[in-house]
């Protein structure tokens, strides 16, 4: 009876056998199949991994400068806005008093406070001094200007400014993580939780620029290309899947688009379209800066990339 039972006993049962229990059975498990390196999908994965490693190696000298570059690009739109108000002071007053019905003293005070806040807060962000309060000041400028100029309910303006706010939140999250400060009125939570939630909010808000791009202008082949690939990369940034590489792709895509679509330098200085193009150009730079900070900081804990590390 026992001769019919095969228990897979090893040939040698000596105490000195290198595998006395027969664990070195070379037969593969029926529940696992090794990846075929010749499969097209595996080849693509291997090539992508090689490209990522190459970029990682050659980008090392640039990495220490990414936070400064990102911060500068984020606040450059506020420098440009302050300069534009100062150089067009009378035109700004005329618009506020004629079209927005501001009283004379109020219009002067409104512009003065905006210029001072943008210059001081932008410089503080760039020098990493009192960054959290500077970011709050710049956020207030974005909101106040939206209501002051009557653009808050303009869809394109609203979505674009949400992306600018996303960039400012990226600066804020970097500050909270690095300085580990707590603020009055904010419920106490761990530094890890703060980082996760701020980075999630920044990632999601950064992608609203492309929604604004879809809703404006005429459709063409270039627009279709930008919309499909841009939205795909934006979705990956929002959920935190390959977020760094998606952000790098968006930085390249936005940089090329910005140079060709918002070429304000090619428009005559007296043409009214010049100011609109310049405004869009520097706001897009601000969003690019937010994406660069995302590349530097990472997507945070609430992302697919981080969950893949856990499981």
Coordinates of C-alpha atoms in Angstrom, one line a residue:
X1 CA 0.0 0.0 0.0
X2 CA 2.7 2.4 0.9
X3 CA 4.5 1.7 -2.4
X4 CA 1.7 3.6 -4.2
X5 CA 2.3 6.8 -2.2
X6 CA 4.9 9.2 -3.6
X7 CA 6.1 11.7 -1.1
X8 CA 8.9 13.1 -3.2
X9 CA 11.6 11.9 -0.8
X10 CA 15.1 12.9 -1.8
X11 CA 17.5 10.2 -3.0
X12 CA 19.9 10.7 -0.1
X13 CA 18.7 11.0 3.5
X14 CA 22.1 11.4 4.9
X15 CA 22.5 13.9 7.7
X16 CA 25.3 15.6 5.7
X17 CA 23.1 16.0 2.6
X18 CA 23.0 19.7 1.5
X19 CA 19.2 19.5 1.1
X20 CA 17.9 16.8 3.5
X21 CA 14.3 17.9 3.3
X22 CA 14.1 18.1 -0.5
X23 CA 13.4 21.8 -0.7
X24 CA 15.8 22.2 -3.7
X25 CA 13.2 20.9 -6.1
X26 CA 13.9 22.7 -9.4
X27 CA 10.3 22.3 -10.7
X28 CA 8.6 25.7 -11.0
X29 CA 5.5 26.3 -8.9
X30 CA 2.2 26.0 -10.8
X31 CA 1.0 29.3 -9.4
X32 CA 3.7 31.5 -10.8
X33 CA 5.0 32.1 -14.3
X34 CA 8.3 33.9 -14.9
X35 CA 8.1 37.0 -17.1
X36 CA 9.3 36.4 -20.7
X37 CA 12.0 38.9 -21.5
X38 CA 11.2 38.6 -25.2
X39 CA 7.6 39.7 -24.7
X40 CA 7.0 43.2 -26.3
X41 CA 5.6 44.6 -23.0
X42 CA 8.7 43.4 -21.1
X43 CA 10.9 45.0 -23.7
X44 CA 9.0 48.3 -23.4
X45 CA 9.4 48.2 -19.6
X46 CA 13.1 47.4 -19.9
X47 CA 13.6 50.3 -22.3
X48 CA 11.6 52.7 -20.1
X49 CA 13.6 51.7 -17.1
X50 CA 16.9 52.3 -19.0
X51 CA 15.7 55.8 -20.1
X52 CA 14.7 56.6 -16.5
X53 CA 18.1 55.5 -15.2
X54 CA 19.9 57.6 -17.9
X55 CA 17.9 60.7 -17.1
X56 CA 18.4 60.2 -13.4
X57 CA 22.2 60.0 -13.9
X58 CA 22.5 63.1 -16.1
X59 CA 20.1 65.2 -14.1
X60 CA 22.0 64.8 -10.8
X61 CA 23.9 68.1 -11.2
X62 CA 20.6 70.0 -11.7
X63 CA 18.8 68.5 -8.7
X64 CA 20.2 70.8 -6.0
X65 CA 19.0 73.8 -7.9
X66 CA 15.4 72.6 -8.7
X67 CA 13.8 74.2 -5.5
X68 CA 15.3 77.6 -6.4
X69 CA 14.3 77.3 -10.1
X70 CA 10.8 76.2 -9.1
X71 CA 10.3 79.0 -6.6
X72 CA 11.5 81.7 -9.0
X73 CA 9.2 80.5 -11.8
X74 CA 6.2 80.4 -9.4
X75 CA 6.7 84.0 -8.2
X76 CA 7.9 85.6 -11.5
X77 CA 4.3 86.2 -12.5
X78 CA 3.7 88.3 -9.4
X79 CA 6.9 90.4 -10.1
X80 CA 5.6 91.0 -13.7
X81 CA 2.2 91.9 -12.4
X82 CA 3.6 94.4 -9.9
X83 CA 5.8 96.0 -12.6
X84 CA 2.9 96.2 -15.0
X85 CA 0.7 98.0 -12.5
X86 CA 3.5 100.5 -11.7
X87 CA 4.2 101.2 -15.4
X88 CA 0.5 101.4 -16.3
X89 CA -0.6 103.2 -13.1
X90 CA -3.0 105.7 -14.8
X91 CA -4.5 103.1 -17.1
X92 CA -5.1 100.8 -14.1
X93 CA -6.8 103.6 -12.1
X94 CA -9.0 104.5 -15.1
X95 CA -10.2 100.9 -15.5
X96 CA -11.0 100.5 -11.8
X97 CA -12.8 103.8 -11.5
X98 CA -14.6 103.6 -14.9
X99 CA -15.5 100.0 -15.3
X100 CA -15.3 98.6 -11.7
X101 CA -16.7 101.8 -10.1
X102 CA -14.0 102.1 -7.5
X103 CA -13.8 105.4 -5.6
X104 CA -10.6 107.4 -6.2
X105 CA -9.0 106.7 -2.8
X106 CA -10.0 103.1 -2.8
X107 CA -8.6 102.4 -6.3
X108 CA -5.2 104.0 -5.3
X109 CA -5.1 101.9 -2.1
X110 CA -6.2 98.7 -3.9
X111 CA -3.3 99.0 -6.4
X112 CA -0.7 100.1 -3.8
X113 CA -1.5 97.2 -1.5
X114 CA -1.3 94.7 -4.4
X115 CA 2.1 96.0 -5.6
X116 CA 3.6 96.0 -2.1
X117 CA 2.2 92.6 -1.2
X118 CA 3.4 91.0 -4.5
X119 CA 6.9 92.5 -4.3
X120 CA 7.5 91.8 -0.6
X121 CA 5.9 88.3 -0.6
X122 CA 7.6 87.2 -3.8
X123 CA 11.0 88.3 -2.5
X124 CA 10.3 86.4 0.8
X125 CA 9.4 83.2 -1.1
X126 CA 12.6 83.5 -3.2
X127 CA 14.8 84.0 -0.2
X128 CA 13.0 81.4 1.9
X129 CA 12.2 83.8 4.6
X130 CA 8.7 83.7 6.3
X131 CA 7.6 81.6 3.3
X132 CA 4.4 80.4 4.8
X133 CA 3.1 84.0 5.5
X134 CA 4.4 85.1 2.0
X135 CA 2.4 82.3 0.4
X136 CA -0.7 83.4 2.2
X137 CA -0.1 86.9 1.1
X138 CA 0.2 85.9 -2.6
X139 CA -2.9 83.7 -2.3
X140 CA -4.9 86.7 -1.0
X141 CA -3.6 88.8 -4.0
X142 CA -4.9 86.1 -6.5
X143 CA -8.3 86.1 -4.8
X144 CA -8.6 89.9 -4.3
X145 CA -7.5 90.7 -7.9
X146 CA -10.1 88.2 -9.2
X147 CA -12.9 90.1 -7.5
X148 CA -11.4 93.5 -8.0
X149 CA -11.0 93.2 -11.8
X150 CA -14.3 91.3 -12.1
X151 CA -12.6 88.1 -13.5
X152 CA -13.4 85.7 -10.8
X153 CA -16.3 84.2 -12.7
X154 CA -14.4 84.0 -16.0
X155 CA -13.9 80.3 -16.5
X156 CA -10.5 80.5 -18.2
X157 CA -9.1 82.9 -15.6
X158 CA -10.6 80.9 -12.8
X159 CA -9.1 77.6 -13.9
X160 CA -5.7 79.1 -14.7
X161 CA -5.5 80.8 -11.3
X162 CA -6.4 77.5 -9.6
X163 CA -3.2 76.1 -11.2
X164 CA -1.2 79.1 -9.9
X165 CA -2.7 78.4 -6.4
X166 CA -1.6 74.8 -6.8
X167 CA 2.0 76.0 -7.4
X168 CA 1.8 78.2 -4.3
X169 CA 0.6 75.2 -2.2
X170 CA 3.6 73.2 -3.5
X171 CA 5.8 76.0 -2.0
X172 CA 3.8 75.9 1.2
X173 CA 4.0 72.1 1.5
X174 CA 7.8 72.3 1.0
X175 CA 8.1 74.8 3.8
X176 CA 5.9 72.8 6.2
X177 CA 7.9 69.7 5.6
X178 CA 11.3 71.3 5.9
X179 CA 10.6 73.6 8.8
X180 CA 8.1 71.4 10.6
X181 CA 6.0 74.3 12.0
X182 CA 2.5 74.3 13.3
X183 CA 0.1 77.1 12.7
X184 CA -2.7 78.5 14.9
X185 CA -6.1 77.4 13.8
X186 CA -4.9 74.3 11.9
X187 CA -5.7 71.0 13.6
X188 CA -2.7 69.2 15.0
X189 CA -1.5 66.4 12.8
X190 CA 1.8 64.6 12.1
X191 CA 4.3 66.1 9.7
X192 CA 3.7 63.2 7.4
X193 CA 0.0 63.8 7.2
X194 CA 0.5 67.5 6.5
X195 CA 2.9 66.7 3.7
X196 CA 0.5 64.2 2.2
X197 CA -2.5 66.5 2.1
X198 CA -0.7 69.6 0.9
X199 CA 1.0 67.7 -1.9
X200 CA -2.3 66.1 -2.9
X201 CA -4.0 69.5 -3.1
X202 CA -1.1 71.0 -5.0
X203 CA -1.0 68.1 -7.5
X204 CA -4.8 68.3 -8.2
X205 CA -4.9 72.1 -8.6
X206 CA -1.9 72.2 -10.9
X207 CA -3.8 70.3 -13.6
X208 CA -6.6 72.8 -14.0
X209 CA -4.6 74.8 -16.5
X210 CA -5.3 72.1 -19.1
X211 CA -9.0 72.2 -18.4
X212 CA -8.9 75.9 -19.2
X213 CA -6.9 75.2 -22.4
X214 CA -9.6 72.8 -23.6
X215 CA -12.4 75.3 -23.1
X216 CA -10.8 78.2 -25.1
X217 CA -9.7 78.7 -28.7
X218 CA -10.3 76.8 -31.9
X219 CA -9.6 73.1 -32.4
X220 CA -6.8 71.8 -34.6
X221 CA -4.3 68.9 -34.8
X222 CA -1.9 70.6 -32.5
X223 CA -4.7 71.3 -30.0
X224 CA -5.9 67.7 -30.1
X225 CA -2.3 66.5 -29.5
X226 CA -1.9 68.9 -26.5
X227 CA -5.3 67.9 -25.1
X228 CA -4.9 64.1 -25.3
X229 CA -1.3 63.8 -24.1
X230 CA -1.6 66.8 -21.7
X231 CA -4.7 65.4 -20.0
X232 CA -3.2 62.0 -19.8
X233 CA -0.1 63.3 -18.0
X234 CA -2.3 65.6 -15.8
X235 CA -4.4 62.6 -14.7
X236 CA -1.2 60.7 -13.8
X237 CA 0.0 63.7 -11.8
X238 CA -3.3 64.0 -10.0
X239 CA -3.4 60.3 -8.9
X240 CA 0.3 60.2 -8.3
X241 CA 1.1 57.5 -10.8
X242 CA 4.6 58.0 -12.3
X243 CA 4.1 61.5 -11.1
X244 CA 7.6 62.8 -11.4
X245 CA 8.0 61.6 -15.0
X246 CA 4.5 62.9 -15.9
X247 CA 5.5 66.3 -14.4
X248 CA 8.7 66.4 -16.4
X249 CA 6.7 65.7 -19.6
X250 CA 4.3 68.5 -18.7
X251 CA 7.2 70.9 -18.0
X252 CA 8.6 70.2 -21.5
X253 CA 5.1 70.4 -23.1
X254 CA 4.1 73.6 -21.4
X255 CA 7.5 75.2 -22.1
X256 CA 7.2 74.6 -25.8
X257 CA 3.6 75.6 -25.9
X258 CA 4.3 78.8 -23.9
X259 CA 7.0 80.0 -26.3
X260 CA 4.9 79.5 -29.4
X261 CA 1.4 80.3 -28.2
X262 CA 2.1 83.3 -25.8
X263 CA 4.8 85.0 -27.8
X264 CA 4.0 88.5 -26.5
X265 CA 7.4 89.8 -27.6
X266 CA 6.4 89.5 -31.3
X267 CA 3.3 91.8 -30.8
X268 CA 3.6 95.6 -31.1
X269 CA 3.8 97.4 -27.8
X270 CA 0.7 99.4 -28.6
X271 CA -1.4 96.4 -29.4
X272 CA -3.9 95.5 -26.5
X273 CA -3.3 91.8 -27.1
X274 CA 0.3 92.1 -25.9
X275 CA -0.6 92.5 -22.2
X276 CA -2.9 89.5 -22.3
X277 CA -0.2 87.3 -23.9
X278 CA 2.3 88.5 -21.4
X279 CA 0.0 87.8 -18.6
X280 CA -0.7 84.2 -19.9
X281 CA 3.0 83.7 -20.5
X282 CA 4.1 84.5 -17.0
X283 CA 1.2 82.6 -15.4
X284 CA 2.2 79.5 -17.4
X285 CA 5.8 79.9 -16.1
X286 CA 4.3 79.9 -12.5
X287 CA 2.6 76.6 -13.2
X288 CA 5.8 75.2 -14.7
X289 CA 7.5 76.2 -11.4
X290 CA 5.0 74.2 -9.4
X291 CA 5.5 71.2 -11.6
X292 CA 9.3 71.5 -11.0
X293 CA 8.7 71.5 -7.3
X294 CA 6.6 68.4 -7.7
X295 CA 9.6 66.7 -9.5
X296 CA 11.8 67.7 -6.6
X297 CA 9.5 66.9 -3.7
X298 CA 7.7 63.9 -5.1
X299 CA 4.0 63.1 -5.1
X300 CA 3.6 62.5 -1.4
X301 CA 1.9 59.7 0.6
X302 CA -1.5 59.9 -1.0
X303 CA -0.4 58.6 -4.4
X304 CA -0.2 55.4 -6.4
X305 CA 3.6 55.6 -6.5
X306 CA 3.8 55.6 -2.7
X307 CA 1.2 52.8 -2.4
X308 CA 3.2 50.6 -4.8
X309 CA 6.2 50.9 -2.5
X310 CA 4.0 49.7 0.5
X311 CA 2.4 46.8 -1.2

